[in-house]
Structure formats: structure tokens, C-alpha cells
PDB file of C-alpha atoms in Angstrom:
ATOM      1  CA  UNK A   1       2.325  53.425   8.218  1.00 39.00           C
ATOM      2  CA  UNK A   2       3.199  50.242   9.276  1.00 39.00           C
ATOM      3  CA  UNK A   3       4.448  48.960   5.832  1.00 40.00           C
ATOM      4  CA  UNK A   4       6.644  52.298   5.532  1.00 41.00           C
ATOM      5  CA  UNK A   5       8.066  51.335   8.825  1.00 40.00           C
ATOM      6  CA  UNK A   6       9.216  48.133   8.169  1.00 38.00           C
ATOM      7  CA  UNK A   7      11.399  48.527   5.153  1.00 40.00           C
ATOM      8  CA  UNK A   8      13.033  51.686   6.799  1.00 41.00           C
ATOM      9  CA  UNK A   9      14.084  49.466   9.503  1.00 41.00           C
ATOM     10  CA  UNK A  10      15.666  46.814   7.405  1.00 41.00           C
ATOM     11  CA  UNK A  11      17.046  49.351   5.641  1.00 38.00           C
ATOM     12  CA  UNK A  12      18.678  51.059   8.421  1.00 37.00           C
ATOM     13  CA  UNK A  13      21.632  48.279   9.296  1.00 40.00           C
ATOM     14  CA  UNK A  14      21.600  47.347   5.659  1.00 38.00           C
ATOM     15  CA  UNK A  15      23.665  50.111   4.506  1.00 41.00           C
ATOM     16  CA  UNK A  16      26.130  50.163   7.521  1.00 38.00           C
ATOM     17  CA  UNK A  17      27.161  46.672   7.637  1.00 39.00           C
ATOM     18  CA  UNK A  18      27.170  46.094   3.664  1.00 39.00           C
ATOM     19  CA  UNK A  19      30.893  46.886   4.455  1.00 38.00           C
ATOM     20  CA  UNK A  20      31.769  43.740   6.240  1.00 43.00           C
ATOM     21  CA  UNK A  21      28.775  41.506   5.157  1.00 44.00           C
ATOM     22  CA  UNK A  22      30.795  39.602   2.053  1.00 44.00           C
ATOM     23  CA  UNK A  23      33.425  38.193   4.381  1.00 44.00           C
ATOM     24  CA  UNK A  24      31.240  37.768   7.592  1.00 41.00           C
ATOM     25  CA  UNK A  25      28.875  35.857   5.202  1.00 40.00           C
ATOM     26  CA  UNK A  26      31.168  33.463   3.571  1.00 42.00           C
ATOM     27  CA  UNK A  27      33.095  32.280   7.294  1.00 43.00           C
ATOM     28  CA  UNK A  28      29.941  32.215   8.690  1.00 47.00           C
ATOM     29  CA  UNK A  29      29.816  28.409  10.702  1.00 49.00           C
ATOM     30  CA  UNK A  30      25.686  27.780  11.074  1.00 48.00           C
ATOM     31  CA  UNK A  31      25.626  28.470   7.001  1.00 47.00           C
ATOM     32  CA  UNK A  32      24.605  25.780   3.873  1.00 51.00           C
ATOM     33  CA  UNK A  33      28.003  23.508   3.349  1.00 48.00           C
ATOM     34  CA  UNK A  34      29.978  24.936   0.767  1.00 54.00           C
ATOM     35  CA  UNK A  35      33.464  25.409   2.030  1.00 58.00           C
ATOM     36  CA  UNK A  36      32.953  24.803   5.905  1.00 61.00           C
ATOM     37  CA  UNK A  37      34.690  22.392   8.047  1.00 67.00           C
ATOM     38  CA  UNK A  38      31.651  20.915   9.037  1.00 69.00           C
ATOM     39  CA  UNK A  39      29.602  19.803   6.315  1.00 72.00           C
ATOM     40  CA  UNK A  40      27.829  16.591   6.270  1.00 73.00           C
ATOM     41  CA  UNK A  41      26.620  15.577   2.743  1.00 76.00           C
ATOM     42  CA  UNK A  42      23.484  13.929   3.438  1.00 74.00           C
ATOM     43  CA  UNK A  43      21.989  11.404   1.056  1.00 75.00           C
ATOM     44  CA  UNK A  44      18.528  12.955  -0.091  1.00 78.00           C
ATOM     45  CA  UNK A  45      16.526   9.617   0.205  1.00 80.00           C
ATOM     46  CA  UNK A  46      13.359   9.107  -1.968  1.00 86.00           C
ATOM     47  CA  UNK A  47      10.346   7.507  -2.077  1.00 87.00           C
ATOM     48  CA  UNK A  48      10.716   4.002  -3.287  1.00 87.00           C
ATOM     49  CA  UNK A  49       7.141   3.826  -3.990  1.00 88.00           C
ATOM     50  CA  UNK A  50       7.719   7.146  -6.319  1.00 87.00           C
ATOM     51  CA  UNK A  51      10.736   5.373  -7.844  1.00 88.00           C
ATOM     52  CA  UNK A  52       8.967   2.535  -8.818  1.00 86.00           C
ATOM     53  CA  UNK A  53       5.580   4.414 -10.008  1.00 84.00           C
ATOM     54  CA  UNK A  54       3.286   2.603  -7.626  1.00 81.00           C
ATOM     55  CA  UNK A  55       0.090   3.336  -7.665  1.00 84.00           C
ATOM     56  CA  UNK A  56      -1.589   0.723  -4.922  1.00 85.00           C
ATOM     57  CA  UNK A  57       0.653  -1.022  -1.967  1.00 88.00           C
ATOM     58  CA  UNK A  58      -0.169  -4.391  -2.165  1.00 89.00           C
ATOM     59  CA  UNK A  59      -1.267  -5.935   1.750  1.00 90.00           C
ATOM     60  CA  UNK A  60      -0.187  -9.304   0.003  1.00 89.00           C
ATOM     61  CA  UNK A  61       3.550  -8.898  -0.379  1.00 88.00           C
ATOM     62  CA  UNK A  62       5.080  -9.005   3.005  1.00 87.00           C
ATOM     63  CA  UNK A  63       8.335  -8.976   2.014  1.00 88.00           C
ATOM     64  CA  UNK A  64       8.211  -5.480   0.306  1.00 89.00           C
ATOM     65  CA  UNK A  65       6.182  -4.000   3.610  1.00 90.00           C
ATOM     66  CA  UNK A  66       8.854  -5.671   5.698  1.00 89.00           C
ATOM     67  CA  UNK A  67      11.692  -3.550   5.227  1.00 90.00           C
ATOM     68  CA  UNK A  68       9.146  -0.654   6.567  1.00 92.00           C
ATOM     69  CA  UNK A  69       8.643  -2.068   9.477  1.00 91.00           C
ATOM     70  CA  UNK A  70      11.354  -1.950  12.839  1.00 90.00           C
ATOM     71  CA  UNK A  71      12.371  -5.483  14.676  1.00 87.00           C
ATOM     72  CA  UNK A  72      10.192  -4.493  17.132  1.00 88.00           C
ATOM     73  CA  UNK A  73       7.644  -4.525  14.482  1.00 88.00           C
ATOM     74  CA  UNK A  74       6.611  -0.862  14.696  1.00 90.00           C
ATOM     75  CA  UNK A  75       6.210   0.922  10.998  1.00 92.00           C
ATOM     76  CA  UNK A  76       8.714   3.198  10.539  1.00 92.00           C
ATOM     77  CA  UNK A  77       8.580   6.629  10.220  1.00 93.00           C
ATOM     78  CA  UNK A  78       8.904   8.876   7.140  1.00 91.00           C
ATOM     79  CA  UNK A  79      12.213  10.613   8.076  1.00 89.00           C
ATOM     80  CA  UNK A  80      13.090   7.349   8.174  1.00 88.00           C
ATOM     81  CA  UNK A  81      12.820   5.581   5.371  1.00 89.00           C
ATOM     82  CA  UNK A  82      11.994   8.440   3.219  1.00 89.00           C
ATOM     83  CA  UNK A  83       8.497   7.806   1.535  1.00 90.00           C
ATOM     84  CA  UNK A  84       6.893  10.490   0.180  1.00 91.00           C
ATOM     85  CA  UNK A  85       3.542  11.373   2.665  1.00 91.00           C
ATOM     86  CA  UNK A  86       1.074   9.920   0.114  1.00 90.00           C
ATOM     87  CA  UNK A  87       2.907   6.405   0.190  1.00 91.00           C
ATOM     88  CA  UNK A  88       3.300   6.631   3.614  1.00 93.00           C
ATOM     89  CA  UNK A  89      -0.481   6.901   3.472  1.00 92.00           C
ATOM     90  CA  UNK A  90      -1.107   3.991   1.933  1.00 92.00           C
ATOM     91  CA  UNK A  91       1.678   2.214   3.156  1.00 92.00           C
ATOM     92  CA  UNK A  92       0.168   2.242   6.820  1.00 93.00           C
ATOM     93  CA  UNK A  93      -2.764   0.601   5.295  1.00 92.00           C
ATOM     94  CA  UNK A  94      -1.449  -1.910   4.027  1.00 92.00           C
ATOM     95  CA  UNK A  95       0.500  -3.039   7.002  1.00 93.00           C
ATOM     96  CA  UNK A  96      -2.318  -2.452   8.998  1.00 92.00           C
ATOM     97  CA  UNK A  97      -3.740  -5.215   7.058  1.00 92.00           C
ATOM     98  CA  UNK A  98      -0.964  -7.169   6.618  1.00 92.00           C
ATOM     99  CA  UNK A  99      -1.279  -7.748  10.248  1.00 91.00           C
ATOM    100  CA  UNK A 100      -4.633  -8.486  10.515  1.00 91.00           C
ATOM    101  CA  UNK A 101      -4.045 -11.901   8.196  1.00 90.00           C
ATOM    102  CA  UNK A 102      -0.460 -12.734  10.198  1.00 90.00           C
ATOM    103  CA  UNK A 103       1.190 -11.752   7.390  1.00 90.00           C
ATOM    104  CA  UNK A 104       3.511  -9.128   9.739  1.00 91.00           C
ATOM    105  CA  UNK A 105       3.600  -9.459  13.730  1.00 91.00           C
ATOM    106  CA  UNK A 106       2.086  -6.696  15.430  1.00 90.00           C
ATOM    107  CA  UNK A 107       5.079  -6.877  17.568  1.00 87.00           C
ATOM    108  CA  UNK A 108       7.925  -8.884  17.930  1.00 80.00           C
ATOM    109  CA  UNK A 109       7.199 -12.216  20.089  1.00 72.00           C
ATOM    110  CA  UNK A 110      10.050 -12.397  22.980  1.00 64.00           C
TER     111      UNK A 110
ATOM    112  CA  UNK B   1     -25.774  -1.067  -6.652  1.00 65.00           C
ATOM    113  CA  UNK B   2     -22.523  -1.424  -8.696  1.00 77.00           C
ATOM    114  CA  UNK B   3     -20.490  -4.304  -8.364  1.00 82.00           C
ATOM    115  CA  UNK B   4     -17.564  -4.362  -5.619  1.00 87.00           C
ATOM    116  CA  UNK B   5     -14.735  -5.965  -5.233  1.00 89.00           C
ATOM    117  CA  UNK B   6     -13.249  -8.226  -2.227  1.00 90.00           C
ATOM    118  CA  UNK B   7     -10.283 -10.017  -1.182  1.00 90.00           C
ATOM    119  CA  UNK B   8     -11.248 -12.870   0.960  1.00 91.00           C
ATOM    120  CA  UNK B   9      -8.317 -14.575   2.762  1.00 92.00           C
ATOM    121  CA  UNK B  10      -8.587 -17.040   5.315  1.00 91.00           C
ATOM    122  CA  UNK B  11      -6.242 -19.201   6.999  1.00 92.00           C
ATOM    123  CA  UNK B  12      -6.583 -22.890   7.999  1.00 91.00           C
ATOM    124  CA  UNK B  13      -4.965 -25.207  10.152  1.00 90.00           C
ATOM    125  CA  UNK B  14      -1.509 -26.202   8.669  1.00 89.00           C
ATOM    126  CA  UNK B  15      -2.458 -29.770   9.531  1.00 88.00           C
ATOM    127  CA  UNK B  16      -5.634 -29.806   7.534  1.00 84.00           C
ATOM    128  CA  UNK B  17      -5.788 -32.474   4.847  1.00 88.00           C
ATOM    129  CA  UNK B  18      -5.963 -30.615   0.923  1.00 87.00           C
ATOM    130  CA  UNK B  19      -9.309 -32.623   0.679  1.00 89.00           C
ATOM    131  CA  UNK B  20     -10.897 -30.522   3.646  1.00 89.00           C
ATOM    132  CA  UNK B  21      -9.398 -27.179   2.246  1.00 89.00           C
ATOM    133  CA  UNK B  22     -10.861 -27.660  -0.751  1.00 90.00           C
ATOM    134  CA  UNK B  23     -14.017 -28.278   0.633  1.00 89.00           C
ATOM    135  CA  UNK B  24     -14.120 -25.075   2.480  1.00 89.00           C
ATOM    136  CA  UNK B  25     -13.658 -23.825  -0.962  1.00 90.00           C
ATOM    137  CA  UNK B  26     -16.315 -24.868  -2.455  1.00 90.00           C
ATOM    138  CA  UNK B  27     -18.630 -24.184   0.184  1.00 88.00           C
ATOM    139  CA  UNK B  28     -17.503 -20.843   0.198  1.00 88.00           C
ATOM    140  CA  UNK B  29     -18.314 -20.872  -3.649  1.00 89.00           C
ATOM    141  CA  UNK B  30     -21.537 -22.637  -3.338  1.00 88.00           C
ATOM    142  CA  UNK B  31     -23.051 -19.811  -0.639  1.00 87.00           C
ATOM    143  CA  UNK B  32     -21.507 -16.779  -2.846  1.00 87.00           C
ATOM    144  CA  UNK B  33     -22.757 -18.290  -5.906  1.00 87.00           C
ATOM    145  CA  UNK B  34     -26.260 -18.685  -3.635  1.00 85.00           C
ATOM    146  CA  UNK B  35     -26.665 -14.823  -3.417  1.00 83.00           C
ATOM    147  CA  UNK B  36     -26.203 -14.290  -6.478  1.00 81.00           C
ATOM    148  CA  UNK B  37     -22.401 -13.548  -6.306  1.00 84.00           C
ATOM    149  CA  UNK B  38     -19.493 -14.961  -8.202  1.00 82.00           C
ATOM    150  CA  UNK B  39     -15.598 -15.840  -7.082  1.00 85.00           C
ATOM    151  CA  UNK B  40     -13.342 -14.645  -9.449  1.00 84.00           C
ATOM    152  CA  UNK B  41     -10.579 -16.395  -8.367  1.00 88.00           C
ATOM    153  CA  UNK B  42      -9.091 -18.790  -5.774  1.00 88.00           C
ATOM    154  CA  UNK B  43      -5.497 -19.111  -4.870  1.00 88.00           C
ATOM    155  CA  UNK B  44      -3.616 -21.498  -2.588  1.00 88.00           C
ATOM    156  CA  UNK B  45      -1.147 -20.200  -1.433  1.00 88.00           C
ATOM    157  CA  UNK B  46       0.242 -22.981   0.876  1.00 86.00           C
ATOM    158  CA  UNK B  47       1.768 -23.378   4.357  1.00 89.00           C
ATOM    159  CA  UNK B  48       3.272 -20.355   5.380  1.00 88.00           C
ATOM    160  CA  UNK B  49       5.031 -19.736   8.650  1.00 89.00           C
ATOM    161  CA  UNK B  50       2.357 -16.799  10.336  1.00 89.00           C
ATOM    162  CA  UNK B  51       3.976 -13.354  11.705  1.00 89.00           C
ATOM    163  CA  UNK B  52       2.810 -14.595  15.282  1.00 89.00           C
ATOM    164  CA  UNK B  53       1.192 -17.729  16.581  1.00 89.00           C
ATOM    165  CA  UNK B  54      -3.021 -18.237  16.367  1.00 88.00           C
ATOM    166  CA  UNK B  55      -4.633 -20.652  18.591  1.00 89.00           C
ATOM    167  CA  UNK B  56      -0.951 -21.557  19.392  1.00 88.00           C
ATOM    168  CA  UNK B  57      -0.232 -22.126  15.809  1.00 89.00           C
ATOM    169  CA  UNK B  58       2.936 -21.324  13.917  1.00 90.00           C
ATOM    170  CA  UNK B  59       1.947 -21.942  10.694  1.00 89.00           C
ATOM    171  CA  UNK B  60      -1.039 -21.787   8.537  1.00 91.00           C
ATOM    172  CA  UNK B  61      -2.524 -23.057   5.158  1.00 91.00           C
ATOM    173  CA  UNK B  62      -3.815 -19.089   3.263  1.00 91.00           C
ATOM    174  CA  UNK B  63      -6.496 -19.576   0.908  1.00 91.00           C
ATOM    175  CA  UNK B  64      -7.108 -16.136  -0.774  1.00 92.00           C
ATOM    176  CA  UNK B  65     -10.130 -15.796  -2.746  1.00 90.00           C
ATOM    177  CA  UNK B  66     -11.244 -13.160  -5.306  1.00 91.00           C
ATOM    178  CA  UNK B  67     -15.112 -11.811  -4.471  1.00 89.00           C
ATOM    179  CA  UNK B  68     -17.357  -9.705  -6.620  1.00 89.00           C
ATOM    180  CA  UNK B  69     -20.026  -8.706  -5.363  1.00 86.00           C
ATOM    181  CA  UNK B  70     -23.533  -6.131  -5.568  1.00 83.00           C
ATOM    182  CA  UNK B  71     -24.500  -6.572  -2.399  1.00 79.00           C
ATOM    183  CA  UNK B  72     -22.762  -6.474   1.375  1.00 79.00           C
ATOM    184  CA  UNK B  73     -24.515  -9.208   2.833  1.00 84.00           C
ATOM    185  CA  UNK B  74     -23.106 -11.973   1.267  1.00 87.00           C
ATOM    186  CA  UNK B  75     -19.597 -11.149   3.152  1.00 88.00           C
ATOM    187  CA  UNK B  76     -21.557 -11.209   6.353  1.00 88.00           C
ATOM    188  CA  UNK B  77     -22.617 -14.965   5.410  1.00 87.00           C
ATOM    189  CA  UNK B  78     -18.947 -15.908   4.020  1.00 88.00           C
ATOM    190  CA  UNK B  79     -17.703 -14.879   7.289  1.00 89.00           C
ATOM    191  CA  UNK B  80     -20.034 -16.598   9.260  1.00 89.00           C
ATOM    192  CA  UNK B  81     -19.300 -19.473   7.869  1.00 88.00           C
ATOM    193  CA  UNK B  82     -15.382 -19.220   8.118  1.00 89.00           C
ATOM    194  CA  UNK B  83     -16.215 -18.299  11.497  1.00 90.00           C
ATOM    195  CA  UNK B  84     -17.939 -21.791  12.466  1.00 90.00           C
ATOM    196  CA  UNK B  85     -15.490 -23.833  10.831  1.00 87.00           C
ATOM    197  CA  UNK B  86     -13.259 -25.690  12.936  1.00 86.00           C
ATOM    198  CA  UNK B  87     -10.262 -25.760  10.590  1.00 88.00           C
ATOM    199  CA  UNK B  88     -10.494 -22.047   9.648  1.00 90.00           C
ATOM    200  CA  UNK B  89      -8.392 -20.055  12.486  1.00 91.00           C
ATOM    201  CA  UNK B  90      -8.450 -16.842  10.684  1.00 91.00           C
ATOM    202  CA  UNK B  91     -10.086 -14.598   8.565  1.00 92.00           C
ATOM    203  CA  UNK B  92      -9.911 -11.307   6.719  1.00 92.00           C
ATOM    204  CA  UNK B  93     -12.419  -9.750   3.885  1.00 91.00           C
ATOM    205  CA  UNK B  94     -11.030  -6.187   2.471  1.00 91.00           C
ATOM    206  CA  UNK B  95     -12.980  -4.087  -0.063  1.00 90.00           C
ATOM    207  CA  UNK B  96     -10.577  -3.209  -2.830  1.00 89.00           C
ATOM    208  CA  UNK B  97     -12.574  -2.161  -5.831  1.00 88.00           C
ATOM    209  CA  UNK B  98     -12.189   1.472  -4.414  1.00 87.00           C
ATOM    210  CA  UNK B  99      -8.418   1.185  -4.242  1.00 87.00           C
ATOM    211  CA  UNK B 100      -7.755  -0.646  -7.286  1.00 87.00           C
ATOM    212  CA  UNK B 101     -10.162   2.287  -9.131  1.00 88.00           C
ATOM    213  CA  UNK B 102      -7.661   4.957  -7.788  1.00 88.00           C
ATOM    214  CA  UNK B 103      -4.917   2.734  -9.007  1.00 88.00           C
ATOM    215  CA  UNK B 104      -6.551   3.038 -12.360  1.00 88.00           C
ATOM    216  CA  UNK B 105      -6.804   6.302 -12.790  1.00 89.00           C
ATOM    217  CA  UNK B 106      -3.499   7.266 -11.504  1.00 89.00           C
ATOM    218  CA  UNK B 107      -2.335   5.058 -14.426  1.00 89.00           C
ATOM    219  CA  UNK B 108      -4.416   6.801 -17.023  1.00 90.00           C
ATOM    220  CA  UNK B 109      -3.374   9.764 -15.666  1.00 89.00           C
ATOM    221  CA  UNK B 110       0.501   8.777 -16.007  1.00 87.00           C
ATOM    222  CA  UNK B 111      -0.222   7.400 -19.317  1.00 89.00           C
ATOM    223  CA  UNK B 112      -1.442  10.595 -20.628  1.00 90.00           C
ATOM    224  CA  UNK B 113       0.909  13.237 -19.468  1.00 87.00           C
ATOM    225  CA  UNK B 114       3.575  10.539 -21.122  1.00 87.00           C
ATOM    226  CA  UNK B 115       1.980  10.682 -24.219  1.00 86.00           C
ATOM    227  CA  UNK B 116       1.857  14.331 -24.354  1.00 82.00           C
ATOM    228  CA  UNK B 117       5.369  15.107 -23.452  1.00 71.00           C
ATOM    229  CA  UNK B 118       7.005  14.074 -26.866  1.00 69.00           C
ATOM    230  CA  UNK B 119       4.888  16.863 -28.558  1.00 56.00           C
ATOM    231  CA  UNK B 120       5.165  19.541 -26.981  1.00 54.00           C
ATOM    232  CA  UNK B 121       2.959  22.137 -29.093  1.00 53.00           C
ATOM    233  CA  UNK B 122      -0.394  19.383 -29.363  1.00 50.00           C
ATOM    234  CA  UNK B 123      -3.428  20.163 -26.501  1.00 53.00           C
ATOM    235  CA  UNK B 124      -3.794  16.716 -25.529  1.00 53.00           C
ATOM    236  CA  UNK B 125      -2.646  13.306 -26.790  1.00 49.00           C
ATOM    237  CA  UNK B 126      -6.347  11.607 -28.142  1.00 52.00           C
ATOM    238  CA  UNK B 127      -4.893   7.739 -26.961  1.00 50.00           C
ATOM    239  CA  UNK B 128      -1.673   6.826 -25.471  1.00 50.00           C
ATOM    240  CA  UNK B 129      -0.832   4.589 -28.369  1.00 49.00           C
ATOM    241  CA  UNK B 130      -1.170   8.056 -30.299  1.00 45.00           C
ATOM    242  CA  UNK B 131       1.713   9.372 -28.640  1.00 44.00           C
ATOM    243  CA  UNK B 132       3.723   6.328 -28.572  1.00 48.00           C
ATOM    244  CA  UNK B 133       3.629   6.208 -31.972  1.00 48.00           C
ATOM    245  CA  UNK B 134       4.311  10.563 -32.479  1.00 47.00           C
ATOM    246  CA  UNK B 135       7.383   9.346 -30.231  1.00 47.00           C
ATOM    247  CA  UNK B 136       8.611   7.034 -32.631  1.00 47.00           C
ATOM    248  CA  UNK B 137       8.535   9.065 -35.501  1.00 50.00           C
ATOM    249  CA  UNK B 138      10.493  11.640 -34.094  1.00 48.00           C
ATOM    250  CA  UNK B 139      13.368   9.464 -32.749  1.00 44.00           C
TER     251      UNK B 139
END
């Protein structure tokens, strides 16, 4: 009963407001940027580990876990920097451990 | 027990004379080779400016060393020592055999599915060189 419910009620508006709908649709603001005013192309980033087909994160090379870390020496998040969730993974590791040999500063000396 | 794999890193004193490093280097060697256990490797790496100061230290002299070994204790002893010694101001052994295992398979893994693309119709590529080679003959 349930499922004959549902598409009756979807079904209901559809037909009245298929009149408008192709011009509503196309002005509307909140939508994907095609034509708006408003639309900010943003840069999809990727994974640099992915780019370069890396298959270990070496703790040894400070200068490549550097740029993943913030001044204040905090590692930075994935929105961030863009690295896919199983880099990210690792990457944390090897920072981790990177620290432990004062390779990276657990935080930034003021 | 199969045989594992450690990185051994340890930083000395930046004022230590070479001669005492390398001592601590071949002690090292001496008690791994003791139990039984081998160093692959050794690498100097130098004086290198540390990420924050130890024992009020800027800068250290990294010594990173290349373990196998079939048994755990012998890590307990190499850090005991490097624990006792003056010169030595910090330490780190990490497992890696496990790590560097995934590594390889991920490779074979890679390897293969890029010796089976070329051709699209065969099962499974027998050897990577295989499909290299299937590669070449078609371009």
C-alpha cells in the first residue's frame, strides 16, 4: 500500500507544474553552474600520491611530507590538500613518524 | 618465524667526532650480528638541522641503519644500548617489512592490469614482460 502511495503522490504535482518546470528549472539560482551569475569553477584537486602511483609514503623524505603539514605544524586535512582517504591514511603515518626522529616539529617552536 | 624488516635511525650529538659515530656503528653491528641478526645497510646521513631542539640541541648527526631480523628481541637490546650511550640523543626502530610487502603487491597488481589492457580479448597477461612485448607489436 505504501509503495502505491508514494508514486501517486509524486505523481500528483508532476503533471500540474510540467507546464512551468522548463523555465523555472533553467533560472533556477541554488542550481549546478551552467549559465548562472554565480558560478565558481572550482579546481577538482587530486591526490598527488594517486598522480604519482605511490604505493608506500616514505617517513624519510621530509620535504615531500612538509607541504602536508600547516606552519603551525598540524597535518592538514583532506579537503585540504586533496589526497585521496587511503593516502591520507598512510600519509598520517608517516608524519607521525617523521616526528618521532625530529624530522618534522610537532608544533611550531615560538 | 619469518624474517622482518627494520629501520633503525638514531641521532647523535652534532658535535660527536666521525670516529665515535662509527663506533656506535659497529657496536650496533657487533650485538645484531650477536643474535644472530644481520644489518643490511648503514647510511650517514650527516648533520641535519632537527624539526625542534633535543637536550637543547639544534642539530643532530642521523645514522639510519637497515635491520633484518627473525626475532623481536634483538631491537629490545639495540635500543638499550642507544639508550645508554651518551652521544646518542635519539632513537627510533620502525617495522617496515609489512609496509614495504603491501607496497609490493600493489605494484604487481599495477603491473598486471597494465599488461592486460593492450589486449583486450586475452584472460590474463602470464608475465608483465608478456604484455609489454603484445604492446609493442601492435603499435
Amino acid at each position: 500500500m505504501a509503495e502505491q502511495s508514494a508514486p501517486q503522490q509524486h505523481g500528483g504535482p508532476g503533471p500540474g507544474s510540467s507546464g512551468p518546470r522548463p523555465q523555472g528549472g533553467g533560472g533556477r539560482p541554488g542550481g549546478p553552474a551552467k549559465r548562472g551569475k554565480r558560478s565558481f569553477v572550482r579546481k577538482k584537486k587530486v591526490c598527488r600520491f594517486c598522480v604519482d602511483k605511490a604505493d608506500f609514503i616514505d617517513y624519510k623524505k621530509a620535504e615531500i611530507l612538509g607541504a602536508f603539514i600547516q606552519e603551525r605544524g598540524k597535518i592538514l586535512p583532506r579537503r585540504m590538500t586533496g589526497t585521496c582517504a587511503r593516502h591520507q591514511r598512510w600519509l598520517t603515518v608517516a608524519i607521525k613518524r617523521a616526528q618521532n626522529i625530529a624530522l618534522l616539529p610537532f608544533a611550531a617552536e615560538l | 618465524m619469518e624474517e622482518r624488516q627494520y629501520d633503525l635511525i638514531f641521532i647523535c650529538r652534532p658535535d660527536t667526532p666521525e670516529a665515535d659515530v662509527d663506533k656506535i656503528i659497529a657496536t650496533i653491528e657487533h650485538a645484531a650480528a650477536e643474535k644472530g641478526d644481520k644489518i643490511e645497510k648503514t647510511e650517514k646521513w650527516g648533520r641535519k638541522r632537527m624539526a625542534y631542539p633535543v637536550h637543547r640541541l639544534r642539530e643532530g648527526f642521523y645514522v639510519f641503519m637497515d635491520l633484518r631480523s627473525s626475532h623481536g628481541e634483538v631491537v629490545k637490546e639495540l635500543e638499550r644500548r642507544l639508550k645508554v650511550s651518551d652521544v646518542v640523543i635519539k632513537y627510533l626502530t620502525v617495522r617496515v617489512d609489512e609496509e614495504l610487502k603491501r607496497q609490493a603487491k600493489l605494484k604487481r597488481h599495477r603491473e598486471r592490469r597494465a599488461a592486460r589492457r593492450p589486449r583486450k580479448t586475452a584472460p590474463a597477461a602470464p608475465s608483465p614482460a608478456g604484455g609489454e612485448q603484445a604492446a609493442a607489436t601492435l603499435s
